[in-house]
PDB file of C-alpha atoms in Angstrom:
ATOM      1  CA  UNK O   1       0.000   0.000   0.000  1.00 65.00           C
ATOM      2  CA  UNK O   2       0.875   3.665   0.196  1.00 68.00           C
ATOM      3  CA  UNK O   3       3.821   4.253   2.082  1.00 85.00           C
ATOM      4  CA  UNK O   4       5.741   7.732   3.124  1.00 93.00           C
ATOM      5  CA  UNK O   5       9.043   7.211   4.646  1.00 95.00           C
ATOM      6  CA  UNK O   6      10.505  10.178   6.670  1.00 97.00           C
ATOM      7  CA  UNK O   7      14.273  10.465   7.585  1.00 97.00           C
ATOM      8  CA  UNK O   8      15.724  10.930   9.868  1.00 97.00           C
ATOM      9  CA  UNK O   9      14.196   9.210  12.842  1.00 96.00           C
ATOM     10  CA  UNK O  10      16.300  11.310  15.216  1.00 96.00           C
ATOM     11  CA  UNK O  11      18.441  14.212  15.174  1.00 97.00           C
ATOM     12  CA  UNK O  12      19.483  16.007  18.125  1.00 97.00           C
ATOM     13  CA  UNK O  13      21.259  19.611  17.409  1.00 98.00           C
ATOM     14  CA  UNK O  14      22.679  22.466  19.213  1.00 98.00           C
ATOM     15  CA  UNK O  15      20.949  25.480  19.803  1.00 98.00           C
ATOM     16  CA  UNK O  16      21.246  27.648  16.326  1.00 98.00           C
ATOM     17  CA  UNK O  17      22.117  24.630  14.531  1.00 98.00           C
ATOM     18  CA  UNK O  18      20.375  24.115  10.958  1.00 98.00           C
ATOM     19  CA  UNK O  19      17.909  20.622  10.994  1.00 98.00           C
ATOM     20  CA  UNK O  20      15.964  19.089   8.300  1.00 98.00           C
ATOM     21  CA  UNK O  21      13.644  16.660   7.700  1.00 98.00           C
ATOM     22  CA  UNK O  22      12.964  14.754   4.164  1.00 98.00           C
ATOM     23  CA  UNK O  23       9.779  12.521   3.403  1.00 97.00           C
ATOM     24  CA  UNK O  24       9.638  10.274   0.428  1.00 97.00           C
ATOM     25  CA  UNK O  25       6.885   8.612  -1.226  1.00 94.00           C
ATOM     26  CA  UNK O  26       6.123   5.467  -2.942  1.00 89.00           C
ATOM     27  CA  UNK O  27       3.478   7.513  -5.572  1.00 90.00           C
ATOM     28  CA  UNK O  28       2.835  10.618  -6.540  1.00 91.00           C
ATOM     29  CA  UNK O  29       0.808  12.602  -3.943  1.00 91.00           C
ATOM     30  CA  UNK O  30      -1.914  14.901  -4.540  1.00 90.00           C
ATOM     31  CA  UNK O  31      -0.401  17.102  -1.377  1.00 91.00           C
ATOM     32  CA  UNK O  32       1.477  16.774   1.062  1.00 94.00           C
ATOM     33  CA  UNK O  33       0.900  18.063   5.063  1.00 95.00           C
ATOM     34  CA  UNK O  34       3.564  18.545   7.840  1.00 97.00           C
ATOM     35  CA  UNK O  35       2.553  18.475  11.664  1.00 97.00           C
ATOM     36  CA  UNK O  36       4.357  18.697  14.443  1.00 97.00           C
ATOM     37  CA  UNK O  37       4.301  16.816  17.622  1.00 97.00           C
ATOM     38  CA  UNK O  38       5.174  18.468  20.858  1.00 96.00           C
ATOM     39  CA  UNK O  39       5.899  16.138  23.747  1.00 93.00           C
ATOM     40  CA  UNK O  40       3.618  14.638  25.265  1.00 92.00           C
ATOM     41  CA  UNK O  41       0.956  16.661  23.080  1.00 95.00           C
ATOM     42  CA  UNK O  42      -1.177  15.720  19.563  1.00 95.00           C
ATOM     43  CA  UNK O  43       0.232  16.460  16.003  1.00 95.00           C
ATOM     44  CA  UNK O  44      -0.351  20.715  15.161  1.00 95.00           C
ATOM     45  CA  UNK O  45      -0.844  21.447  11.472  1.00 94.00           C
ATOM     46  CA  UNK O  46       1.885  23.274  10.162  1.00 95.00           C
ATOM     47  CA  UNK O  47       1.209  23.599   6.723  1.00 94.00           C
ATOM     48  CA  UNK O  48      -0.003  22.025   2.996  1.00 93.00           C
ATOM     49  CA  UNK O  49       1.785  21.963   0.155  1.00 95.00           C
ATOM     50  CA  UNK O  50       0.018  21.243  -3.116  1.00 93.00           C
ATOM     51  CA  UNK O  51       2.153  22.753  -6.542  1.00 96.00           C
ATOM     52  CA  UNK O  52       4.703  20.860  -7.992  1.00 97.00           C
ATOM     53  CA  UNK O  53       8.152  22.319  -6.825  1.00 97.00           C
ATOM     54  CA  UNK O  54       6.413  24.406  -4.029  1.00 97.00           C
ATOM     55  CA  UNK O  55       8.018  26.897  -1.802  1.00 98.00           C
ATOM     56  CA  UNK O  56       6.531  28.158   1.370  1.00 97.00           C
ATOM     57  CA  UNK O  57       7.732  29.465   4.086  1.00 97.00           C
ATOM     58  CA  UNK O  58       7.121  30.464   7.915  1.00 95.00           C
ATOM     59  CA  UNK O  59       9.099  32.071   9.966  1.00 96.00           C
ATOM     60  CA  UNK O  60      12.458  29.780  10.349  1.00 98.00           C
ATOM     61  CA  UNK O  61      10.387  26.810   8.495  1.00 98.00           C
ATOM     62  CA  UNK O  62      11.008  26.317   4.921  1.00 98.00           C
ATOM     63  CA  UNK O  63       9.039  23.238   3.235  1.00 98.00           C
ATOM     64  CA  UNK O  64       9.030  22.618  -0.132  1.00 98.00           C
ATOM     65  CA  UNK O  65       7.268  19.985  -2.587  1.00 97.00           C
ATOM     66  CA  UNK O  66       9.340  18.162  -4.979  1.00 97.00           C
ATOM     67  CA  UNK O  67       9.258  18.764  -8.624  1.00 96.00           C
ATOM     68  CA  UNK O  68       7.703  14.808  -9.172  1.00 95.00           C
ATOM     69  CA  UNK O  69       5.234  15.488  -6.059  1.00 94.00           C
ATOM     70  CA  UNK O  70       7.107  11.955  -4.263  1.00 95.00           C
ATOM     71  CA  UNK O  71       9.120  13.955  -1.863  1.00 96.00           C
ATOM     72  CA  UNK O  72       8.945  16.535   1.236  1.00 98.00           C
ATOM     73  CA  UNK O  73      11.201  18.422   3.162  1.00 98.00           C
ATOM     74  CA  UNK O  74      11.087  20.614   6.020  1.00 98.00           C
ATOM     75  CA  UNK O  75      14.024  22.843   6.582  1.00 98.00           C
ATOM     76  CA  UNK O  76      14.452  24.910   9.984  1.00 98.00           C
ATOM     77  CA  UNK O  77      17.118  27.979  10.091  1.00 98.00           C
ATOM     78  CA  UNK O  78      19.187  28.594  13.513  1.00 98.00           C
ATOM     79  CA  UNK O  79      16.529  26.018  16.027  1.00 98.00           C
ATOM     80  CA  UNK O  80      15.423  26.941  18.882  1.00 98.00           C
ATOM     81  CA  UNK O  81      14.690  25.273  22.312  1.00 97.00           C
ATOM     82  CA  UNK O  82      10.810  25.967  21.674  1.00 97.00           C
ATOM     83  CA  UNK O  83      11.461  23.601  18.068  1.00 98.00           C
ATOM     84  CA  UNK O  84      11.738  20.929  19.764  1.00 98.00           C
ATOM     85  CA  UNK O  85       8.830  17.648  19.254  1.00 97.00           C
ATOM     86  CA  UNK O  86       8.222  15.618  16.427  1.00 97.00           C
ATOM     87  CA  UNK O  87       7.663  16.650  12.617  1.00 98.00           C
ATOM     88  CA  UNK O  88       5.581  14.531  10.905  1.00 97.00           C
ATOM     89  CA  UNK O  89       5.004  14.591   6.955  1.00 97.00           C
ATOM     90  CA  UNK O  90       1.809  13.435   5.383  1.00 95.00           C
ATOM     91  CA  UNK O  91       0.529  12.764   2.417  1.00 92.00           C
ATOM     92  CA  UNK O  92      -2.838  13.048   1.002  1.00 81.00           C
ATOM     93  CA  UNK O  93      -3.267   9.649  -1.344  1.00 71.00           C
ATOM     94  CA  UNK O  94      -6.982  10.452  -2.857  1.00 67.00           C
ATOM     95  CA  UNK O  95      -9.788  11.709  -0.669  1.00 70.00           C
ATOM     96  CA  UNK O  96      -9.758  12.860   2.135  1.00 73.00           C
ATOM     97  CA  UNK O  97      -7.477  10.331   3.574  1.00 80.00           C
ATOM     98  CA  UNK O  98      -3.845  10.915   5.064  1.00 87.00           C
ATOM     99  CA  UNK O  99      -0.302   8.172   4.919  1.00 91.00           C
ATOM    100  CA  UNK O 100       1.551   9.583   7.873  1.00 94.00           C
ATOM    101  CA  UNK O 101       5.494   9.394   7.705  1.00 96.00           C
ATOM    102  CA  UNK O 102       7.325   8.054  10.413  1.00 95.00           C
ATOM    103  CA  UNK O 103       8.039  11.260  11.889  1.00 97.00           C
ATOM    104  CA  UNK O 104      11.667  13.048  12.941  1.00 97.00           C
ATOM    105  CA  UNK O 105      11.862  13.526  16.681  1.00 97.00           C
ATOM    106  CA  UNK O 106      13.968  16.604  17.216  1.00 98.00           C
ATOM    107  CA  UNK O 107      16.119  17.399  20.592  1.00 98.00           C
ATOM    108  CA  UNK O 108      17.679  20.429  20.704  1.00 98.00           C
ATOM    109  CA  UNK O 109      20.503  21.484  23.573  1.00 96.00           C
ATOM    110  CA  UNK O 110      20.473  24.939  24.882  1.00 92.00           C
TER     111      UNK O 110
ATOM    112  CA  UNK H   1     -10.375  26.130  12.812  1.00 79.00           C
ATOM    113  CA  UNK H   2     -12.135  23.647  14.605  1.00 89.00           C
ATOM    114  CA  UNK H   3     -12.100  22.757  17.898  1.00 92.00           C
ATOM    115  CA  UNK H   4     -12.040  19.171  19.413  1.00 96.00           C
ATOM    116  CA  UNK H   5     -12.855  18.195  22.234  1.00 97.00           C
ATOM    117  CA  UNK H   6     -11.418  14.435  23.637  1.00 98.00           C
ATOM    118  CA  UNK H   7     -11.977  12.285  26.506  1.00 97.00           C
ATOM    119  CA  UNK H   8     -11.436  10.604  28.868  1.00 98.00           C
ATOM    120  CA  UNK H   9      -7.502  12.160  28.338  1.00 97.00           C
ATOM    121  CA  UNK H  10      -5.919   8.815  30.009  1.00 97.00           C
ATOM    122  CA  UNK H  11      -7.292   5.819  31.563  1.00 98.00           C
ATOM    123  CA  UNK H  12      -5.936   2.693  32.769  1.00 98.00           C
ATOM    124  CA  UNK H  13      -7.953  -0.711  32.065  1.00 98.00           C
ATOM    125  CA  UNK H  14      -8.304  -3.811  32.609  1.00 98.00           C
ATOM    126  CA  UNK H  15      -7.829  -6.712  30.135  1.00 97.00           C
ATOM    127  CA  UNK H  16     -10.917  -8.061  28.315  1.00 98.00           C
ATOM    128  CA  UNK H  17     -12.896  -4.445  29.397  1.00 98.00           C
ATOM    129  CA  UNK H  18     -13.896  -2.233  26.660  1.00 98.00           C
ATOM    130  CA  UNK H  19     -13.952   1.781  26.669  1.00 98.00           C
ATOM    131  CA  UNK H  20     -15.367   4.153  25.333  1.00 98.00           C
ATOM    132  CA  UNK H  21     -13.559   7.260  23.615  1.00 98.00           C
ATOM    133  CA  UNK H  22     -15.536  10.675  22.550  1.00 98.00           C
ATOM    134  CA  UNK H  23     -14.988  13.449  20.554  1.00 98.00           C
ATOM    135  CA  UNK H  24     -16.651  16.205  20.405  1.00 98.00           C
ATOM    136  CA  UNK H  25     -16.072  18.839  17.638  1.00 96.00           C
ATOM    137  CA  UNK H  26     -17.497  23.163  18.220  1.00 95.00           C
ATOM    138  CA  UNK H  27     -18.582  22.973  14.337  1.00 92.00           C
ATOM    139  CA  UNK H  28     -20.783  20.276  12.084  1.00 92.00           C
ATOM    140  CA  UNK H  29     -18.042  18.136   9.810  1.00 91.00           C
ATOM    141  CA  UNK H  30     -18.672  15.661   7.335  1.00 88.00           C
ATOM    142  CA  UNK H  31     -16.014  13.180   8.141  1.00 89.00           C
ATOM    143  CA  UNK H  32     -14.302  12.298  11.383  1.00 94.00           C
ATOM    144  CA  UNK H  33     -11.166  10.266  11.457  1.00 95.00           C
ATOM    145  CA  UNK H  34      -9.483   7.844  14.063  1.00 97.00           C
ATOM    146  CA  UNK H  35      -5.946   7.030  14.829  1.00 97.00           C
ATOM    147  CA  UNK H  36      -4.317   5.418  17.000  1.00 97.00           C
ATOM    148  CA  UNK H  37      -0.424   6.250  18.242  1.00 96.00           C
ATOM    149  CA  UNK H  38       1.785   3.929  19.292  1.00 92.00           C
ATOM    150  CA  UNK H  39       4.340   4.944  22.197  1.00 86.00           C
ATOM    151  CA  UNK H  40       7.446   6.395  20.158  1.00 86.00           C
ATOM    152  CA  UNK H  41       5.084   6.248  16.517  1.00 91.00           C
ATOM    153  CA  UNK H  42       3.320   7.513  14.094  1.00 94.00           C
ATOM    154  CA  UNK H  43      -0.373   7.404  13.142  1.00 95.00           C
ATOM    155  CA  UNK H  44      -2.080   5.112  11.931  1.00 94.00           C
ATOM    156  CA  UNK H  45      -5.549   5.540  10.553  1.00 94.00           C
ATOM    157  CA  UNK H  46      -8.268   3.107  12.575  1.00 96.00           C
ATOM    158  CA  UNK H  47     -11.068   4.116  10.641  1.00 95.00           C
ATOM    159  CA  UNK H  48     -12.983   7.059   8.674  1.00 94.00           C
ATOM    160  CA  UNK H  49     -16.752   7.799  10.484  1.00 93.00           C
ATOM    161  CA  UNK H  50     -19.392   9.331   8.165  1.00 87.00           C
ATOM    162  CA  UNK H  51     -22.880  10.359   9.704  1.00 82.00           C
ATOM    163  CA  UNK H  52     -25.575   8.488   8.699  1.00 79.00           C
ATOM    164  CA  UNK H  53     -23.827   5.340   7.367  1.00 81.00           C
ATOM    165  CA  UNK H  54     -21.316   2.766   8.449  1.00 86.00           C
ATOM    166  CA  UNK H  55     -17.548   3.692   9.300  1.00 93.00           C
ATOM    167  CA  UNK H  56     -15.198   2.775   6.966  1.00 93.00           C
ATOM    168  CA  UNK H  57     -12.046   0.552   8.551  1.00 95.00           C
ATOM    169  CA  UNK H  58      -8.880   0.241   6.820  1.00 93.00           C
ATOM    170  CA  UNK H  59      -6.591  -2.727   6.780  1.00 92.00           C
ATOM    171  CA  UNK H  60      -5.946  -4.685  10.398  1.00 94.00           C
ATOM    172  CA  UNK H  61      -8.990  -2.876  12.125  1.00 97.00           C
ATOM    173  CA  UNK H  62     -12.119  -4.361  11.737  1.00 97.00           C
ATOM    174  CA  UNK H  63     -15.654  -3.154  13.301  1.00 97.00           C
ATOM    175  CA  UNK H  64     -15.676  -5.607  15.958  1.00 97.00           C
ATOM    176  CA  UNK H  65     -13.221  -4.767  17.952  1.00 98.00           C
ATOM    177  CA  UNK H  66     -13.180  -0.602  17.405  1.00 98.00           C
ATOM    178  CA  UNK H  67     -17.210  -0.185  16.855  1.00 97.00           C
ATOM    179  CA  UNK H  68     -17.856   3.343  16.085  1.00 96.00           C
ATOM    180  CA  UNK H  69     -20.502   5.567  16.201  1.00 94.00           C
ATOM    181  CA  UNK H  70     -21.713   9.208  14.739  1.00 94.00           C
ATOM    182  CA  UNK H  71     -25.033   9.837  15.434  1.00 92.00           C
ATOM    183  CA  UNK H  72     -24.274  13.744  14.598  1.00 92.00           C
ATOM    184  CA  UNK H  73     -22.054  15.797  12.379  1.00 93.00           C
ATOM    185  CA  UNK H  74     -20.423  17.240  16.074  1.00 95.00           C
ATOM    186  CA  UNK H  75     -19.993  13.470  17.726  1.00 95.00           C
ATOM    187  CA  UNK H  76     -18.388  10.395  17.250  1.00 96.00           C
ATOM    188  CA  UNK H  77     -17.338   7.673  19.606  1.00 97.00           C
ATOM    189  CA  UNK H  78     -14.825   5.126  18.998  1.00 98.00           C
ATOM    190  CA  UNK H  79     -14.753   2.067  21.485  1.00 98.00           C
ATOM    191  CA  UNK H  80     -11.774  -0.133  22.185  1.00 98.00           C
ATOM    192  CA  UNK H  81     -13.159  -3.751  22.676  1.00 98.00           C
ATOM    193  CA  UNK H  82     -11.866  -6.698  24.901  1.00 98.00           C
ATOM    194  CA  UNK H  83      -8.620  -4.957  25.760  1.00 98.00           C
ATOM    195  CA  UNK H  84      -5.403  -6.370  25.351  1.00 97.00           C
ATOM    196  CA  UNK H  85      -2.038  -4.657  26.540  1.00 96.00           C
ATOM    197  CA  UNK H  86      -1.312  -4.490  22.604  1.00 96.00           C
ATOM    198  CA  UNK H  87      -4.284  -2.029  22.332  1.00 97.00           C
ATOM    199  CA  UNK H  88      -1.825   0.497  24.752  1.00 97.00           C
ATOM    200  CA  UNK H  89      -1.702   3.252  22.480  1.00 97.00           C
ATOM    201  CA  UNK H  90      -2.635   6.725  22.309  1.00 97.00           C
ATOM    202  CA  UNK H  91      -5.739   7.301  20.244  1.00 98.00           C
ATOM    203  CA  UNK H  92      -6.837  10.768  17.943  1.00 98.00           C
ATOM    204  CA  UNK H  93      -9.428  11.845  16.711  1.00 97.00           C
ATOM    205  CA  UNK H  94      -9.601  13.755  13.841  1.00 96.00           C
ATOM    206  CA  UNK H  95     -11.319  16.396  11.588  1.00 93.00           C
ATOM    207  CA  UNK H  96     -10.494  18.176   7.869  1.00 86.00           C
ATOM    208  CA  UNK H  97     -10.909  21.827   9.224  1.00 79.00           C
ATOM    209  CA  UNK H  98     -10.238  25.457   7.790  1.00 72.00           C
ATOM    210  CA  UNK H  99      -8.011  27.369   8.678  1.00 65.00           C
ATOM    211  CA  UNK H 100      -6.914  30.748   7.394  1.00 62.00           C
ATOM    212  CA  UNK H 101      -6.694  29.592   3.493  1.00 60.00           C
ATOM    213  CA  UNK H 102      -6.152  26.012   3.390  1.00 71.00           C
ATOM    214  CA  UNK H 103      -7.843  22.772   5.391  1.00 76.00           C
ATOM    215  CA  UNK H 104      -5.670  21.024   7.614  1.00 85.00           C
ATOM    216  CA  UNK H 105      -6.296  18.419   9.538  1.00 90.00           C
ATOM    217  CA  UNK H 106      -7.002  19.338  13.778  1.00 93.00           C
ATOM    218  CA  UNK H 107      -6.438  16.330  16.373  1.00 95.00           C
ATOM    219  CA  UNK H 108      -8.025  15.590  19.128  1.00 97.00           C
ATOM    220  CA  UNK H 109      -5.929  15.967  22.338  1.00 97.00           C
ATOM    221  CA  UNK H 110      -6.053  11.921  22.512  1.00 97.00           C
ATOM    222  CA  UNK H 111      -6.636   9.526  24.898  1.00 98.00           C
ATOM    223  CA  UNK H 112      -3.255   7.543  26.312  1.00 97.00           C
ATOM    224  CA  UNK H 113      -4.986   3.904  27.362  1.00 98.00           C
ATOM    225  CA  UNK H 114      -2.687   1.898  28.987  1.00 97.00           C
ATOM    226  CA  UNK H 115      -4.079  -2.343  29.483  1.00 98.00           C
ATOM    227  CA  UNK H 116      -2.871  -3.973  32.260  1.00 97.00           C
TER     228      UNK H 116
END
Protein backbone atom coordinates (compact mmCIF):
# COMPACT_ATOMS: atom_id res chain seq x y z
CA UNK A 1 0.00 0.00 0.00
CA UNK A 2 0.87 3.67 0.20
CA UNK A 3 3.82 4.25 2.08
CA UNK A 4 5.74 7.73 3.12
CA UNK A 5 9.04 7.21 4.65
CA UNK A 6 10.51 10.18 6.67
CA UNK A 7 14.27 10.46 7.58
CA UNK A 8 15.72 10.93 9.87
CA UNK A 9 14.20 9.21 12.84
CA UNK A 10 16.30 11.31 15.22
CA UNK A 11 18.44 14.21 15.17
CA UNK A 12 19.48 16.01 18.12
CA UNK A 13 21.26 19.61 17.41
CA UNK A 14 22.68 22.47 19.21
CA UNK A 15 20.95 25.48 19.80
CA UNK A 16 21.25 27.65 16.33
CA UNK A 17 22.12 24.63 14.53
CA UNK A 18 20.37 24.11 10.96
CA UNK A 19 17.91 20.62 10.99
CA UNK A 20 15.96 19.09 8.30
CA UNK A 21 13.64 16.66 7.70
CA UNK A 22 12.96 14.75 4.16
CA UNK A 23 9.78 12.52 3.40
CA UNK A 24 9.64 10.27 0.43
CA UNK A 25 6.88 8.61 -1.23
CA UNK A 26 6.12 5.47 -2.94
CA UNK A 27 3.48 7.51 -5.57
CA UNK A 28 2.84 10.62 -6.54
CA UNK A 29 0.81 12.60 -3.94
CA UNK A 30 -1.91 14.90 -4.54
CA UNK A 31 -0.40 17.10 -1.38
CA UNK A 32 1.48 16.77 1.06
CA UNK A 33 0.90 18.06 5.06
CA UNK A 34 3.56 18.54 7.84
CA UNK A 35 2.55 18.48 11.66
CA UNK A 36 4.36 18.70 14.44
CA UNK A 37 4.30 16.82 17.62
CA UNK A 38 5.17 18.47 20.86
CA UNK A 39 5.90 16.14 23.75
CA UNK A 40 3.62 14.64 25.26
CA UNK A 41 0.96 16.66 23.08
CA UNK A 42 -1.18 15.72 19.56
CA UNK A 43 0.23 16.46 16.00
CA UNK A 44 -0.35 20.71 15.16
CA UNK A 45 -0.84 21.45 11.47
CA UNK A 46 1.88 23.27 10.16
CA UNK A 47 1.21 23.60 6.72
CA UNK A 48 0.00 22.02 3.00
CA UNK A 49 1.79 21.96 0.15
CA UNK A 50 0.02 21.24 -3.12
CA UNK A 51 2.15 22.75 -6.54
CA UNK A 52 4.70 20.86 -7.99
CA UNK A 53 8.15 22.32 -6.82
CA UNK A 54 6.41 24.41 -4.03
CA UNK A 55 8.02 26.90 -1.80
CA UNK A 56 6.53 28.16 1.37
CA UNK A 57 7.73 29.46 4.09
CA UNK A 58 7.12 30.46 7.92
CA UNK A 59 9.10 32.07 9.97
CA UNK A 60 12.46 29.78 10.35
CA UNK A 61 10.39 26.81 8.50
CA UNK A 62 11.01 26.32 4.92
CA UNK A 63 9.04 23.24 3.24
CA UNK A 64 9.03 22.62 -0.13
CA UNK A 65 7.27 19.99 -2.59
CA UNK A 66 9.34 18.16 -4.98
CA UNK A 67 9.26 18.76 -8.62
CA UNK A 68 7.70 14.81 -9.17
CA UNK A 69 5.23 15.49 -6.06
CA UNK A 70 7.11 11.95 -4.26
CA UNK A 71 9.12 13.96 -1.86
CA UNK A 72 8.94 16.54 1.24
CA UNK A 73 11.20 18.42 3.16
CA UNK A 74 11.09 20.61 6.02
CA UNK A 75 14.02 22.84 6.58
CA UNK A 76 14.45 24.91 9.98
CA UNK A 77 17.12 27.98 10.09
CA UNK A 78 19.19 28.59 13.51
CA UNK A 79 16.53 26.02 16.03
CA UNK A 80 15.42 26.94 18.88
CA UNK A 81 14.69 25.27 22.31
CA UNK A 82 10.81 25.97 21.67
CA UNK A 83 11.46 23.60 18.07
CA UNK A 84 11.74 20.93 19.76
CA UNK A 85 8.83 17.65 19.25
CA UNK A 86 8.22 15.62 16.43
CA UNK A 87 7.66 16.65 12.62
CA UNK A 88 5.58 14.53 10.90
CA UNK A 89 5.00 14.59 6.95
CA UNK A 90 1.81 13.43 5.38
CA UNK A 91 0.53 12.76 2.42
CA UNK A 92 -2.84 13.05 1.00
CA UNK A 93 -3.27 9.65 -1.34
CA UNK A 94 -6.98 10.45 -2.86
CA UNK A 95 -9.79 11.71 -0.67
CA UNK A 96 -9.76 12.86 2.13
CA UNK A 97 -7.48 10.33 3.57
CA UNK A 98 -3.85 10.92 5.06
CA UNK A 99 -0.30 8.17 4.92
CA UNK A 100 1.55 9.58 7.87
CA UNK A 101 5.49 9.39 7.71
CA UNK A 102 7.33 8.05 10.41
CA UNK A 103 8.04 11.26 11.89
CA UNK A 104 11.67 13.05 12.94
CA UNK A 105 11.86 13.53 16.68
CA UNK A 106 13.97 16.60 17.22
CA UNK A 107 16.12 17.40 20.59
CA UNK A 108 17.68 20.43 20.70
CA UNK A 109 20.50 21.48 23.57
CA UNK A 110 20.47 24.94 24.88
CA UNK B 1 -10.37 26.13 12.81
CA UNK B 2 -12.14 23.65 14.60
CA UNK B 3 -12.10 22.76 17.90
CA UNK B 4 -12.04 19.17 19.41
CA UNK B 5 -12.85 18.20 22.23
CA UNK B 6 -11.42 14.43 23.64
CA UNK B 7 -11.98 12.29 26.51
CA UNK B 8 -11.44 10.60 28.87
CA UNK B 9 -7.50 12.16 28.34
CA UNK B 10 -5.92 8.81 30.01
CA UNK B 11 -7.29 5.82 31.56
CA UNK B 12 -5.94 2.69 32.77
CA UNK B 13 -7.95 -0.71 32.07
CA UNK B 14 -8.30 -3.81 32.61
CA UNK B 15 -7.83 -6.71 30.13
CA UNK B 16 -10.92 -8.06 28.31
CA UNK B 17 -12.90 -4.44 29.40
CA UNK B 18 -13.90 -2.23 26.66
CA UNK B 19 -13.95 1.78 26.67
CA UNK B 20 -15.37 4.15 25.33
CA UNK B 21 -13.56 7.26 23.62
CA UNK B 22 -15.54 10.67 22.55
CA UNK B 23 -14.99 13.45 20.55
CA UNK B 24 -16.65 16.21 20.41
CA UNK B 25 -16.07 18.84 17.64
CA UNK B 26 -17.50 23.16 18.22
CA UNK B 27 -18.58 22.97 14.34
CA UNK B 28 -20.78 20.28 12.08
CA UNK B 29 -18.04 18.14 9.81
CA UNK B 30 -18.67 15.66 7.33
CA UNK B 31 -16.01 13.18 8.14
CA UNK B 32 -14.30 12.30 11.38
CA UNK B 33 -11.17 10.27 11.46
CA UNK B 34 -9.48 7.84 14.06
CA UNK B 35 -5.95 7.03 14.83
CA UNK B 36 -4.32 5.42 17.00
CA UNK B 37 -0.42 6.25 18.24
CA UNK B 38 1.79 3.93 19.29
CA UNK B 39 4.34 4.94 22.20
CA UNK B 40 7.45 6.39 20.16
CA UNK B 41 5.08 6.25 16.52
CA UNK B 42 3.32 7.51 14.09
CA UNK B 43 -0.37 7.40 13.14
CA UNK B 44 -2.08 5.11 11.93
CA UNK B 45 -5.55 5.54 10.55
CA UNK B 46 -8.27 3.11 12.57
CA UNK B 47 -11.07 4.12 10.64
CA UNK B 48 -12.98 7.06 8.67
CA UNK B 49 -16.75 7.80 10.48
CA UNK B 50 -19.39 9.33 8.16
CA UNK B 51 -22.88 10.36 9.70
CA UNK B 52 -25.58 8.49 8.70
CA UNK B 53 -23.83 5.34 7.37
CA UNK B 54 -21.32 2.77 8.45
CA UNK B 55 -17.55 3.69 9.30
CA UNK B 56 -15.20 2.77 6.97
CA UNK B 57 -12.05 0.55 8.55
CA UNK B 58 -8.88 0.24 6.82
CA UNK B 59 -6.59 -2.73 6.78
CA UNK B 60 -5.95 -4.68 10.40
CA UNK B 61 -8.99 -2.88 12.12
CA UNK B 62 -12.12 -4.36 11.74
CA UNK B 63 -15.65 -3.15 13.30
CA UNK B 64 -15.68 -5.61 15.96
CA UNK B 65 -13.22 -4.77 17.95
CA UNK B 66 -13.18 -0.60 17.40
CA UNK B 67 -17.21 -0.19 16.85
CA UNK B 68 -17.86 3.34 16.08
CA UNK B 69 -20.50 5.57 16.20
CA UNK B 70 -21.71 9.21 14.74
CA UNK B 71 -25.03 9.84 15.43
CA UNK B 72 -24.27 13.74 14.60
CA UNK B 73 -22.05 15.80 12.38
CA UNK B 74 -20.42 17.24 16.07
CA UNK B 75 -19.99 13.47 17.73
CA UNK B 76 -18.39 10.39 17.25
CA UNK B 77 -17.34 7.67 19.61
CA UNK B 78 -14.82 5.13 19.00
CA UNK B 79 -14.75 2.07 21.48
CA UNK B 80 -11.77 -0.13 22.18
CA UNK B 81 -13.16 -3.75 22.68
CA UNK B 82 -11.87 -6.70 24.90
CA UNK B 83 -8.62 -4.96 25.76
CA UNK B 84 -5.40 -6.37 25.35
CA UNK B 85 -2.04 -4.66 26.54
CA UNK B 86 -1.31 -4.49 22.60
CA UNK B 87 -4.28 -2.03 22.33
CA UNK B 88 -1.82 0.50 24.75
CA UNK B 89 -1.70 3.25 22.48
CA UNK B 90 -2.64 6.73 22.31
CA UNK B 91 -5.74 7.30 20.24
CA UNK B 92 -6.84 10.77 17.94
CA UNK B 93 -9.43 11.85 16.71
CA UNK B 94 -9.60 13.75 13.84
CA UNK B 95 -11.32 16.40 11.59
CA UNK B 96 -10.49 18.18 7.87
CA UNK B 97 -10.91 21.83 9.22
CA UNK B 98 -10.24 25.46 7.79
CA UNK B 99 -8.01 27.37 8.68
CA UNK B 100 -6.91 30.75 7.39
CA UNK B 101 -6.69 29.59 3.49
CA UNK B 102 -6.15 26.01 3.39
CA UNK B 103 -7.84 22.77 5.39
CA UNK B 104 -5.67 21.02 7.61
CA UNK B 105 -6.30 18.42 9.54
CA UNK B 106 -7.00 19.34 13.78
CA UNK B 107 -6.44 16.33 16.37
CA UNK B 108 -8.03 15.59 19.13
CA UNK B 109 -5.93 15.97 22.34
CA UNK B 110 -6.05 11.92 22.51
CA UNK B 111 -6.64 9.53 24.90
CA UNK B 112 -3.25 7.54 26.31
CA UNK B 113 -4.99 3.90 27.36
CA UNK B 114 -2.69 1.90 28.99
CA UNK B 115 -4.08 -2.34 29.48
CA UNK B 116 -2.87 -3.97 32.26
Amino acid sequence: GQQVMQIPQYQHVQEGEDFTTYCNSSTTLSNIQWYKQRPGGHPVFLIQLVKSGEVKKQKRLTFQFGEAKKNSSLHITATQTTDVGTYFCAGRVGGNKLVFGAGTILRVKS
Amino acid sequence: SAVISQKPSRDICQRGTSLTIQCQVDSQVTMMFWYRQQPGQSLTLIATANQGSEATYESGFVIDKFPISRPNLTFSTLTVSNMSPEDSSIYLCSVLSRGRSVYGYTFGSGTRLTVV
